[in-house]
Short mmCIF file of C-alpha atoms in Angstrom, two decimals:
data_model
loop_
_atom_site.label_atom_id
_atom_site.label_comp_id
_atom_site.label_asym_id
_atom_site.label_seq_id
_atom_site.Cartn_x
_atom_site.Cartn_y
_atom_site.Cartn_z
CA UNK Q 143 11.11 -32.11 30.11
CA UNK Q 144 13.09 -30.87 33.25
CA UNK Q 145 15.70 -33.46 32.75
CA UNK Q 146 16.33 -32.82 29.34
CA UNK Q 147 17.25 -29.60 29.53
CA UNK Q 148 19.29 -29.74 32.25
CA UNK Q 149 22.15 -32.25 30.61
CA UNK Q 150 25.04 -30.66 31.42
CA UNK Q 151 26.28 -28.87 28.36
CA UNK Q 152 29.07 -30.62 26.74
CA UNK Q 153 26.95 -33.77 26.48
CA UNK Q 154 24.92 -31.20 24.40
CA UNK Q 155 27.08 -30.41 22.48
CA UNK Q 156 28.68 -34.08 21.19
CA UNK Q 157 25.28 -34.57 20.57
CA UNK Q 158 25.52 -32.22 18.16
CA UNK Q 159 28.41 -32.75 16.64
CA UNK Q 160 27.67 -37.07 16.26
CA UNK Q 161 24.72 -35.57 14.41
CA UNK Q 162 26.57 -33.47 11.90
CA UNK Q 163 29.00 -36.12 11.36
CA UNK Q 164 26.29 -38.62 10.32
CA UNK Q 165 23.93 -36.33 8.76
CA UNK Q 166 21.23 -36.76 10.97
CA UNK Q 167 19.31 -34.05 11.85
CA UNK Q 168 18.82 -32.68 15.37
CA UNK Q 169 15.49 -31.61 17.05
CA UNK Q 170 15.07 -28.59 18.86
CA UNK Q 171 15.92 -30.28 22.53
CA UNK Q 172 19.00 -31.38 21.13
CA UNK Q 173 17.95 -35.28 20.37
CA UNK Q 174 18.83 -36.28 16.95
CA UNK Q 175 15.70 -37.22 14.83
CA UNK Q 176 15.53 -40.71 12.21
CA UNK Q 177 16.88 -39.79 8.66
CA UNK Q 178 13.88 -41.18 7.16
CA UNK Q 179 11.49 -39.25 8.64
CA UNK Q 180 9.26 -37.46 6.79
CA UNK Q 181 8.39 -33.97 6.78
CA UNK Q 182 5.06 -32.58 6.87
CA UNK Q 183 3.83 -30.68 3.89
CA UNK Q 184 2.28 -27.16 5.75
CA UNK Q 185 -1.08 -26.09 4.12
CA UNK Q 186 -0.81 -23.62 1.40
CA UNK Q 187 -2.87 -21.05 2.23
CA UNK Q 188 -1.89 -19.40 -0.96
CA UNK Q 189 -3.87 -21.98 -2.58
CA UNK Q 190 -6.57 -22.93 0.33
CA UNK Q 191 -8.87 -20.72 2.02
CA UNK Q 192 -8.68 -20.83 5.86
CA UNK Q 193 -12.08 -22.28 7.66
CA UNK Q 194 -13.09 -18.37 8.25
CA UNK Q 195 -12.53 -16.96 4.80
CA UNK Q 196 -14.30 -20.13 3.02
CA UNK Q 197 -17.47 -19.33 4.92
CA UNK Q 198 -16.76 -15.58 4.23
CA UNK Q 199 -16.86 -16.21 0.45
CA UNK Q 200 -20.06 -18.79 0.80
CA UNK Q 201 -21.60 -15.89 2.48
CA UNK Q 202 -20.51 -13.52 0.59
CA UNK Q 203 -21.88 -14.96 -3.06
CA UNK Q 204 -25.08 -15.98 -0.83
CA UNK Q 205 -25.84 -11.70 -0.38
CA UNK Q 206 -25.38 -11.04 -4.00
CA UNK Q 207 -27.25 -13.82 -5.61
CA UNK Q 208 -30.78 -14.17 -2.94
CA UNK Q 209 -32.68 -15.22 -5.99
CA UNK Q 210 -30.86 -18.22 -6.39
CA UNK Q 211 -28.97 -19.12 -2.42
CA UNK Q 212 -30.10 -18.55 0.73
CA UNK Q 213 -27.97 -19.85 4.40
CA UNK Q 214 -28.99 -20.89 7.67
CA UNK Q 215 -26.77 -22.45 10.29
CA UNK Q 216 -28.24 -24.56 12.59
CA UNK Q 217 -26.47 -25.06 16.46
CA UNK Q 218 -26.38 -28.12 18.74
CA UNK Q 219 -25.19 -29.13 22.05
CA UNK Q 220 -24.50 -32.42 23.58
CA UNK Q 221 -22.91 -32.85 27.26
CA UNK Q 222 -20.78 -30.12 26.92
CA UNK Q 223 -19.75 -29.94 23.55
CA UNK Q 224 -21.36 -27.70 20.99
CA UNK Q 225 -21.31 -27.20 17.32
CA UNK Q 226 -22.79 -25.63 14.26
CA UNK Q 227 -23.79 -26.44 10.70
CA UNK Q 228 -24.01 -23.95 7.90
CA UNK Q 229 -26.30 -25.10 5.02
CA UNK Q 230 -26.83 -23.60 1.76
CA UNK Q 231 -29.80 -23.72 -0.25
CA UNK Q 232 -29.75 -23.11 -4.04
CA UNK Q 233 -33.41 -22.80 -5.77
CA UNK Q 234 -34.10 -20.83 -8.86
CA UNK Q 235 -37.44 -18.90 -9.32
CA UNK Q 236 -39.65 -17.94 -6.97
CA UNK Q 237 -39.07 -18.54 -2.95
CA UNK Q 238 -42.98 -19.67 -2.46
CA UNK Q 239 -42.78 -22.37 -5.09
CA UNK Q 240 -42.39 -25.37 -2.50
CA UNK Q 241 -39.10 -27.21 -2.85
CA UNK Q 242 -40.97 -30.79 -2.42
CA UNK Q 243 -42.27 -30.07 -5.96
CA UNK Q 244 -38.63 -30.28 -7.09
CA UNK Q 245 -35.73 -33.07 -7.62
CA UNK Q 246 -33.51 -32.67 -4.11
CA UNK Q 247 -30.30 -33.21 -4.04
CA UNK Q 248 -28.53 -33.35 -0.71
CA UNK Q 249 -24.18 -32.95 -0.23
CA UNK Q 250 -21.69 -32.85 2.66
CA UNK Q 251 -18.45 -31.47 2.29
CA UNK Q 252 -15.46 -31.44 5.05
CA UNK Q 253 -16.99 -34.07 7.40
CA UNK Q 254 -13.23 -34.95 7.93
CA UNK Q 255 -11.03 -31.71 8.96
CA UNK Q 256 -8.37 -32.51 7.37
CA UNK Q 257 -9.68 -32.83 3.31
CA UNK Q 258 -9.80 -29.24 2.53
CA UNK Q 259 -10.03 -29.89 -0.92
CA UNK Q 260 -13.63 -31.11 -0.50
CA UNK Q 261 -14.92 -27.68 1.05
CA UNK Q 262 -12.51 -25.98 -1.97
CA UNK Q 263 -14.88 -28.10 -4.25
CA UNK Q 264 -18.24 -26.90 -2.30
CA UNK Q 265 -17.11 -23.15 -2.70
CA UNK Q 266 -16.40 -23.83 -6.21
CA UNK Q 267 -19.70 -25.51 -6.76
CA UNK Q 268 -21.49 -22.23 -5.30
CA UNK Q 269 -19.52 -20.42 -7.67
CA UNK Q 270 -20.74 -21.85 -10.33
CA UNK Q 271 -24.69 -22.03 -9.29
CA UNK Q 272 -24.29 -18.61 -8.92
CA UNK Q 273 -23.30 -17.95 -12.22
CA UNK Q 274 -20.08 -16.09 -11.00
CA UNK Q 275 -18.13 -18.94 -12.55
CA UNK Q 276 -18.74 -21.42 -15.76
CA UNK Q 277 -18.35 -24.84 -17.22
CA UNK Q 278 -16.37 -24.19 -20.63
CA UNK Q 279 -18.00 -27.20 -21.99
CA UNK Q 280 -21.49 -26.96 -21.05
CA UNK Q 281 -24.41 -25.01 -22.37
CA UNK Q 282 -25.34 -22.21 -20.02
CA UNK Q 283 -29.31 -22.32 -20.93
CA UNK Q 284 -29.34 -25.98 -21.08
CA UNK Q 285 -28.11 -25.95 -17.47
CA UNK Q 286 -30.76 -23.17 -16.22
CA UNK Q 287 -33.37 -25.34 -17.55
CA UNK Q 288 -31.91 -28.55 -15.40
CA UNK Q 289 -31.23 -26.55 -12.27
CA UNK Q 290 -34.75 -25.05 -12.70
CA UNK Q 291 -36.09 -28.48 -11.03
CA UNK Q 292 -33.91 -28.72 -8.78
CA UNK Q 293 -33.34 -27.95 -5.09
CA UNK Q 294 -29.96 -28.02 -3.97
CA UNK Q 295 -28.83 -28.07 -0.17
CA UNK Q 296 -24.87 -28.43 0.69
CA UNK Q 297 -22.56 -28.44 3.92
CA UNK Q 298 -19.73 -26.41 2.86
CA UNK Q 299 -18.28 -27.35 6.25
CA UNK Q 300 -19.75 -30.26 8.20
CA UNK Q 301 -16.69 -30.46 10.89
CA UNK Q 302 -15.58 -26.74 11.64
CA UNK Q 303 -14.55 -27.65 15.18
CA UNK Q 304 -12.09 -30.42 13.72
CA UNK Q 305 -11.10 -28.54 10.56
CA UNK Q 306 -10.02 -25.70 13.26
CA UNK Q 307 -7.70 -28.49 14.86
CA UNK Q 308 -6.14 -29.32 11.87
CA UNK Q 309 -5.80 -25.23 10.63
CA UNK Q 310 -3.75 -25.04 14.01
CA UNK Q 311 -1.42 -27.46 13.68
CA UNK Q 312 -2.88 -31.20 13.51
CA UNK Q 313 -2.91 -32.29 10.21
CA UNK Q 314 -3.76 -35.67 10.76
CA UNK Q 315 -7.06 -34.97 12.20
CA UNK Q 316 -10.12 -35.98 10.89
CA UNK Q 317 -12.23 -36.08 14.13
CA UNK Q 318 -14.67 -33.46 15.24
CA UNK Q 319 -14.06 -31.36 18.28
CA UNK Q 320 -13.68 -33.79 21.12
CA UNK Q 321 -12.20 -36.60 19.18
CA UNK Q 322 -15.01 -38.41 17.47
CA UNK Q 323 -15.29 -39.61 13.61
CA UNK Q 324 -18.76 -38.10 12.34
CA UNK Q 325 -18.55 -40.84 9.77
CA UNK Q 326 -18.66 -44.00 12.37
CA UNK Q 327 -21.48 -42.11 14.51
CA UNK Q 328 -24.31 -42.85 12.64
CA UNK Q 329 -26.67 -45.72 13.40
CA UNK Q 330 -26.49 -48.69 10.82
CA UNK Q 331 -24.01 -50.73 12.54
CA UNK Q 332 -22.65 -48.36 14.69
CA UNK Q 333 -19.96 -49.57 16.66
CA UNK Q 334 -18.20 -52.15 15.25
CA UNK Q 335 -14.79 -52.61 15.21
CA UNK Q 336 -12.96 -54.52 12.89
CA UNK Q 337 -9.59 -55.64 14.12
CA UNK Q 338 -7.39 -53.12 11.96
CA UNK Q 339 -9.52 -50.90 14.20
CA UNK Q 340 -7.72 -47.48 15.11
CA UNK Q 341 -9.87 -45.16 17.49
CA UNK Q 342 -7.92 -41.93 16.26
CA UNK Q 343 -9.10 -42.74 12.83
CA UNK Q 344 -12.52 -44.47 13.51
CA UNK Q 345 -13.80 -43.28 17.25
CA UNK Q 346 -17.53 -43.86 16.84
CA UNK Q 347 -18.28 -41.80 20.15
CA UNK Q 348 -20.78 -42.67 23.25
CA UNK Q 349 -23.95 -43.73 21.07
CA UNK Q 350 -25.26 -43.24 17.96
CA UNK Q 351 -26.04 -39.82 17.15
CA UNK Q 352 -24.15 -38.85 20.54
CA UNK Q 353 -22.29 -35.82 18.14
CA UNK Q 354 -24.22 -32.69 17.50
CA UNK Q 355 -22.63 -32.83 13.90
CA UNK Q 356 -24.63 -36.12 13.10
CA UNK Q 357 -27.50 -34.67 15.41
CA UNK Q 358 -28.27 -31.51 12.94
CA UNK Q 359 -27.30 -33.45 9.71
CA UNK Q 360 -29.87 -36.26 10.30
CA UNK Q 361 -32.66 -34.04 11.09
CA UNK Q 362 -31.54 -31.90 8.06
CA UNK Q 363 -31.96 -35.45 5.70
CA UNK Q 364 -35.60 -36.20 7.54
CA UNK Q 365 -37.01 -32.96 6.95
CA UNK Q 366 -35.93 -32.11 3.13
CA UNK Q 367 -36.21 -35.86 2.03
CA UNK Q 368 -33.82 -36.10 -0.45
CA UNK Q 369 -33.77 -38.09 -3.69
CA UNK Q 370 -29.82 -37.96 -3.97
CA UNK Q 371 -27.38 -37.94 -1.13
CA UNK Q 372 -23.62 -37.39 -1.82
CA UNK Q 373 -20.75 -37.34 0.93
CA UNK Q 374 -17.60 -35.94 -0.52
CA UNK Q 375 -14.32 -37.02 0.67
CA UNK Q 376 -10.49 -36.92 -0.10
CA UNK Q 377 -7.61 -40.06 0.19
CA UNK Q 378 -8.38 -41.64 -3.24
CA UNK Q 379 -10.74 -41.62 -6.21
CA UNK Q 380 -13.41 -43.27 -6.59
CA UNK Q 381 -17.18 -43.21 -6.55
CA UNK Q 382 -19.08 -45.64 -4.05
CA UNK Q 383 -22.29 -46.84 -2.99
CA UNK Q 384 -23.79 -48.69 -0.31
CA UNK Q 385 -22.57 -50.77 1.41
CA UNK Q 386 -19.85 -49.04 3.33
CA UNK Q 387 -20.70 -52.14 7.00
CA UNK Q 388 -20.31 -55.09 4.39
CA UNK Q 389 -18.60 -55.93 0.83
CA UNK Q 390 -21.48 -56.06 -1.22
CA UNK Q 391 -24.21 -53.76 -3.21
CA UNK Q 392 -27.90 -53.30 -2.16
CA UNK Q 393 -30.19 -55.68 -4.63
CA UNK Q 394 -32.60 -54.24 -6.77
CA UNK Q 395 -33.28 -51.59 -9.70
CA UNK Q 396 -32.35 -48.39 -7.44
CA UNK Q 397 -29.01 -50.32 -7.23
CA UNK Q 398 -28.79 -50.72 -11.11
CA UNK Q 399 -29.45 -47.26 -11.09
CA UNK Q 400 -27.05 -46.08 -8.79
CA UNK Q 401 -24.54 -48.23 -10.48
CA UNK Q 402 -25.26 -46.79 -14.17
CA UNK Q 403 -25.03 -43.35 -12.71
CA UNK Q 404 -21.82 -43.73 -11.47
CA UNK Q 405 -19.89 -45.65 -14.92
CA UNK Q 406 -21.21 -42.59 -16.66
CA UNK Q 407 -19.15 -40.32 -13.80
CA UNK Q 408 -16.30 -42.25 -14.30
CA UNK Q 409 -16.44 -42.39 -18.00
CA UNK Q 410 -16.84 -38.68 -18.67
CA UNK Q 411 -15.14 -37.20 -15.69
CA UNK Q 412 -12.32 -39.79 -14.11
CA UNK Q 413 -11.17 -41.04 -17.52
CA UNK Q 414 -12.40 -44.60 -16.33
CA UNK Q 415 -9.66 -44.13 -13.37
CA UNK Q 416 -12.09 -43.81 -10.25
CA UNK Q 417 -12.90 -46.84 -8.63
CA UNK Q 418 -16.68 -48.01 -8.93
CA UNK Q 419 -18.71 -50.51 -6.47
CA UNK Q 420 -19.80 -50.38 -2.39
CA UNK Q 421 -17.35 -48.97 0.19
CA UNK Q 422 -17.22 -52.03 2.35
CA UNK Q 423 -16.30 -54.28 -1.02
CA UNK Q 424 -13.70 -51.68 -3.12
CA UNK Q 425 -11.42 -50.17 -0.14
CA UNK Q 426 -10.09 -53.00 1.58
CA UNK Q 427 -11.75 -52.45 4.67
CA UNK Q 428 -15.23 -51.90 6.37
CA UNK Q 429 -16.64 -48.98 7.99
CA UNK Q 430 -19.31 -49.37 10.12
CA UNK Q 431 -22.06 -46.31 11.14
CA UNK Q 432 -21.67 -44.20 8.24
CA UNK Q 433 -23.39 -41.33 6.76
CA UNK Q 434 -24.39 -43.14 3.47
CA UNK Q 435 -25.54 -46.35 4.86
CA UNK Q 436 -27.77 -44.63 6.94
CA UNK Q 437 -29.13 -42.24 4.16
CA UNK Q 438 -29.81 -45.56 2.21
CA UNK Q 439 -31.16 -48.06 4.56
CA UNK Q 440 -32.63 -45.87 7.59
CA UNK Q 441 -33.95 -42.81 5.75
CA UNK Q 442 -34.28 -44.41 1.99
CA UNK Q 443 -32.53 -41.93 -0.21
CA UNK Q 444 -32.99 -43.55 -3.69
CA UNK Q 445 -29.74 -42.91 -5.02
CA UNK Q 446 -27.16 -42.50 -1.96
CA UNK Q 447 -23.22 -42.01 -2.46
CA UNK Q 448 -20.16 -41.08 -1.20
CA UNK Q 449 -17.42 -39.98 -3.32
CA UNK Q 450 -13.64 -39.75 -2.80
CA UNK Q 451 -11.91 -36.86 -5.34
CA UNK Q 452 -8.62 -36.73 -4.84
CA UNK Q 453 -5.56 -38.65 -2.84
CA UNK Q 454 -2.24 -39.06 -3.20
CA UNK Q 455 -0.66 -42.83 -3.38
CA UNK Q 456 2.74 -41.63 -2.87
CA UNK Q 457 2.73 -39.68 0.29
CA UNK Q 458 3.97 -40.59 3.51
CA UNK Q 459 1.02 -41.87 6.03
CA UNK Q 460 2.45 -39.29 8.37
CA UNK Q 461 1.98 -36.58 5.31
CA UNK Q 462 -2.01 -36.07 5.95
CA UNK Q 463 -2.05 -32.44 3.70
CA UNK Q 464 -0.20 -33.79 0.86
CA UNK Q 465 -2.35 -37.42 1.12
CA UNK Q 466 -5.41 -35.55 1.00
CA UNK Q 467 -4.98 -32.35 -0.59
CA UNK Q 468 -3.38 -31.42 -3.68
CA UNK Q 469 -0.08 -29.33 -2.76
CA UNK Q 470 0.43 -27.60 -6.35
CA UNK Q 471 -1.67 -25.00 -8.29
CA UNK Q 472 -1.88 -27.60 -11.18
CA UNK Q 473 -3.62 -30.50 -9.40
CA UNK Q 474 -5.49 -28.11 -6.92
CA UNK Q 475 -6.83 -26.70 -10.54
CA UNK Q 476 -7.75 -30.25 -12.08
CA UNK Q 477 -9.77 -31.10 -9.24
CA UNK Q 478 -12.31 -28.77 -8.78
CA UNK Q 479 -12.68 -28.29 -12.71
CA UNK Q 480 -12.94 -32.01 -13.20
CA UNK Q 481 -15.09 -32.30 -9.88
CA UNK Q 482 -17.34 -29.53 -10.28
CA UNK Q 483 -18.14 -30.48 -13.80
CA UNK Q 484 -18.80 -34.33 -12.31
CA UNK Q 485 -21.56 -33.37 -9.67
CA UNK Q 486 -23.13 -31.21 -12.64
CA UNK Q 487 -23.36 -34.30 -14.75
CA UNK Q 488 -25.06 -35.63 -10.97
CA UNK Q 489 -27.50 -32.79 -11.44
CA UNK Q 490 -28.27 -33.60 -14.94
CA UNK Q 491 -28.82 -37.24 -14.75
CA UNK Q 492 -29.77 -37.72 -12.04
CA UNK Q 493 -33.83 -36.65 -11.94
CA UNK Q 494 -33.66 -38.83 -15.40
CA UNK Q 495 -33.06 -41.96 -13.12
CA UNK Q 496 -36.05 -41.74 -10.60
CA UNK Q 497 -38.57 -40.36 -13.28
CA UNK Q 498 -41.53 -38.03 -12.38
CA UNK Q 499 -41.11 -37.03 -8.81
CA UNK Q 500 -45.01 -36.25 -7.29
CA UNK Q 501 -46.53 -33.41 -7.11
CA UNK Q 502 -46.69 -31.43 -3.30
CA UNK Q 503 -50.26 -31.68 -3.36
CA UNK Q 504 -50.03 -35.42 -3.68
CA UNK Q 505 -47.93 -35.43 -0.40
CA UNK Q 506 -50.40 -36.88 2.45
CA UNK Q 507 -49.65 -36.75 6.28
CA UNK Q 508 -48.79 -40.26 6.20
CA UNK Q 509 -45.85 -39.04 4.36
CA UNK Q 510 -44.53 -36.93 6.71
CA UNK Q 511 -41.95 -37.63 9.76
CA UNK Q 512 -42.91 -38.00 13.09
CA UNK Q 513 -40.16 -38.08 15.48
CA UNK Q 514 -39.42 -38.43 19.44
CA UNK Q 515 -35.98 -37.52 19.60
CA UNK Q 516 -35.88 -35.89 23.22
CA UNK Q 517 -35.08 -39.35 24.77
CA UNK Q 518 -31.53 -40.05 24.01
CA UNK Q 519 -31.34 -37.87 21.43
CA UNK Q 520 -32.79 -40.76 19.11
CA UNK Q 521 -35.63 -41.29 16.76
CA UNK Q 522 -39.20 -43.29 16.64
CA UNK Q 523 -40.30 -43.14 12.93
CA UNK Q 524 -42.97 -44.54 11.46
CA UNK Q 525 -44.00 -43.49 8.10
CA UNK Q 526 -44.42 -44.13 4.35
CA UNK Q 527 -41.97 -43.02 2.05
CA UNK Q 528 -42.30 -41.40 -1.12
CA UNK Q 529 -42.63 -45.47 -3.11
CA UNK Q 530 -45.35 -46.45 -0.59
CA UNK Q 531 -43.43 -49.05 1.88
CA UNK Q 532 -43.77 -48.57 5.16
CA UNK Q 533 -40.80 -48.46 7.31
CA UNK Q 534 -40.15 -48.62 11.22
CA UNK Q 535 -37.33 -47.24 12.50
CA UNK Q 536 -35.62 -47.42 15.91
CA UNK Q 537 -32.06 -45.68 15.99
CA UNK Q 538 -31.03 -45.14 19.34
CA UNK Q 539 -30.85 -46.28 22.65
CA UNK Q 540 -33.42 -49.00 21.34
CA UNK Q 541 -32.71 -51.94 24.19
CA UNK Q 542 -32.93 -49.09 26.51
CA UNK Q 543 -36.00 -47.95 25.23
CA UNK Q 544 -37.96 -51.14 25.27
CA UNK Q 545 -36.61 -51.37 29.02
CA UNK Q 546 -37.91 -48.29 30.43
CA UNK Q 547 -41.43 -49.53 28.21
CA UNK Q 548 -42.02 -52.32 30.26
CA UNK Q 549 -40.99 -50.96 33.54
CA UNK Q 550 -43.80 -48.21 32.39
CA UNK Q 551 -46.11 -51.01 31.72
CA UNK Q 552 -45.37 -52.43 35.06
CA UNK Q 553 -45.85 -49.45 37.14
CA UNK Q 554 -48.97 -49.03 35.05
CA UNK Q 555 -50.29 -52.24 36.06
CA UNK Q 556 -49.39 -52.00 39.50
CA UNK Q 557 -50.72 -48.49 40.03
CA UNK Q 558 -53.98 -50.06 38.64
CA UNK Q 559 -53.94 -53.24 40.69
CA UNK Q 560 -53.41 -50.61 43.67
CA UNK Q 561 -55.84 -48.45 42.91
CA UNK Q 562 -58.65 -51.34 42.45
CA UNK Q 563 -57.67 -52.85 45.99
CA UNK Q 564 -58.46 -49.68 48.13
CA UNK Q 565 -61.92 -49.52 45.97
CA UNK Q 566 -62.80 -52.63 46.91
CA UNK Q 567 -61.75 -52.27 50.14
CA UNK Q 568 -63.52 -49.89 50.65
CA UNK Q 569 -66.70 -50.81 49.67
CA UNK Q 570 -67.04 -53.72 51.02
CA UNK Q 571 -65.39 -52.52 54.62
CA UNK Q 572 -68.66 -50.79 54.75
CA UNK Q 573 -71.63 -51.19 57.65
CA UNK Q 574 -74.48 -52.74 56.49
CA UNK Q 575 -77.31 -49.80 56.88
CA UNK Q 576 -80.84 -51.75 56.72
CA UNK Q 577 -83.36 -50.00 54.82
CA UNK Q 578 -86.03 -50.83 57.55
CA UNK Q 579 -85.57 -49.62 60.95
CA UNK Q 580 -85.59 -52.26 63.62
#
């Protein structure tokens, strides 16, 4: 930077003037910048809600409505790097009434910093739970008596360290904290790379599960075992499910189900606009160690989907705010009424596909997790979901694992072979004491 600056100054200044001759503009350091590119659109904060006065609001509808929402935020730390994870819980009637009685629903908003709009849509949601906002074209007592059954827990803000990046300046990020893409550090085919790969878009970090992010969220999924997972994102529109690792749809009736669920979406809510099928087979591209995949195949959420709700065709790729964030009051509106009113059609329907859910009393200890994560921060789970198949899961660090197995085995064996030696030695290094003195 030294140099720069220290051009003498009527080299400076024909710089200058070349510029304003050909119209180009000229940065602050006195180098002329390309005529075609773009400029950023800023966030409009007189639209968007910074990170801090999102989670204000959340918490602020949370303390007037405790019969309906209650918050906890769970912290983790890996190698340095810490985060947190507020989660929202909406349950009518009484807090004692177990939520495993009830139809779960499970959603993720802002895993990528820079989609505002999604945690926009989350707040909005709450908004509406909470009865502080309506649908115009839905029955109010017909929805209490759907959201009666239901227990509903949402991430208003899965990447706060990352949307904090992008709040001060980096628009383009969707990483968390320390550079990582919470949607490529999950376990089901983690690391990958295709050859369009780009690790400032797709970094899948150390390991699986090496973020704290991905950490709290799967141990969030194992313990409240939900029947619908949803992970809401911006860039496009359209409504996927599995596979997001290769182009093609999970076989089966759940699939059918999934599938049906989703035309209905896009019927009522996208106008038949919103693109329908897997991840891996509709975008162009795969992505490998994501949220959903892992929801589907690992912990067997019945009906598991991510959904895109807004993006903008026409913006630059250097134009991250205006790709994935509506920039006028208009738009900004049209999503989150058209949105909001989608995921309560989700609410609705949903239960309807899966059919009685059992009772809590019917729950046995066979059905419940039982996990090692201390080693590697990974999982050992063995158990017997809610349709009766029996699943075996190793997530992490699993070559590693069965290594440090066997060398236990061999120690074992060795200690043992030891220990068996110096008995024998022992006894038969004995004198020979005759019973009859000579």
């Amino acid at each position: 930077m030294a140099d720069r600056f220290s051009l003498p100054s009527f080299w400076f200044a024909i710089n200058i003037c070349l510029c304003v001759f050909s119209r180009v503009p000229v940065g602050a350091n006195g180098e002329a910048n390309s005529i075609d590119q773009p400029s950023s659109t800023p966030i409009n904060y007189d639209l968007y809600h910074s990170s801090v006065n999102l989670m204000e609001e959340i918490k602020a509808l949370v303390h007037h409505h405790p019969d309906k929402l209650t918050m906890e935020t769970i912290k983790a730390r890996n190698k340095g790097y810490s985060a947190e994870v507020t989660v929202v819980t909406y349950s009518q009637g009484k807090k004692e009434n177990h939520e495993r009685s009830k139809f779960r629903i499970l959603l993720s908003f802002g895993q990528h910093g820079r989609e505002l709009i999604t945690s926009e849509l989350c707040l909005r949601i709450l908004s509406i739970l909470s009865e502080e906002r309506f649908l115009p074209s839905m029955d109010q007592a017909s929805l209490n008596s759907t959201l009666d059954k239901l227990v509903i827990k949402m991430i208003p803000m899965e990447n706060f360290n990352g949307r904090k990046l992008v709040e001060s300046g980096d628009l383009c990020e969707r990483r968390n904290g320390r550079g990582v893409d919470l949607n490529r550090n999950w376990s089901v085919d983690w690391g990958k790379k295709e050859k369009d790969y780009d690790p400032y878009e797709e970094n899948p970090g150390a390991a699986p599960f090496s973020e704290p992010e991905t950490q709290i969220l799967r141990k969030l999924a194992g313990s409240f075992d939900p029947h619908i997972w949803i992970n809401v994102h911006s860039g496009m529109e359209a409504l996927f499910m599995p596979y997001d690792h290769k182009n093609t749809t999970p076989n089966g009736l759940l699939s059918q189900r999934m599938k049906l669920l989703l035309e209905e979406v896009n019927y009522l809510h996208c106008q038949k606009r919103c693109m329908i099928g897997s991840g891996g087979g509709s975008v162009g591209y795969l992505a490998h160690g994501t949220a959903t995949d892992f929801m589907y195949d690992i912990l067997r959420v019945p009906l598991a989907f991510t959904f895109e709700i807004y993006g903008d065709g026409t913006a630059s790729s250097k134009d991250c705010f205006k790709m994935f964030n509506p920039t006028d009051a208009f738009s900004y509106s049209k999503v989150l009424n058209d949105w909001s009113a989608a995921f309560f059609t989700i609410f609705k329907l949903g239960p309807s596909q899966l059919g009685e859910i059992p009772s809590n009393a019917s729950v046995s200890k066979l059905d419940k997790w039982v996990s090692i994560d201390e080693y590697l921060d990974g999982y050992l789970v063995e158990r017997r979901n809610r349709y009766d198949k029996k699943m075996e899961v190793i997530e992490l660090g699993l070559q590693e694992i069965r290594t440090y197995f066997r060398l236990f085995l061999l120690s074992s064996v060795l200690l043992m072979f030891m220990f068996c030696s110096r008995i024998a030695k022992g006894k038969y290094s004995r004198p020979i004491v005759s019973a009859v003195p000579l």
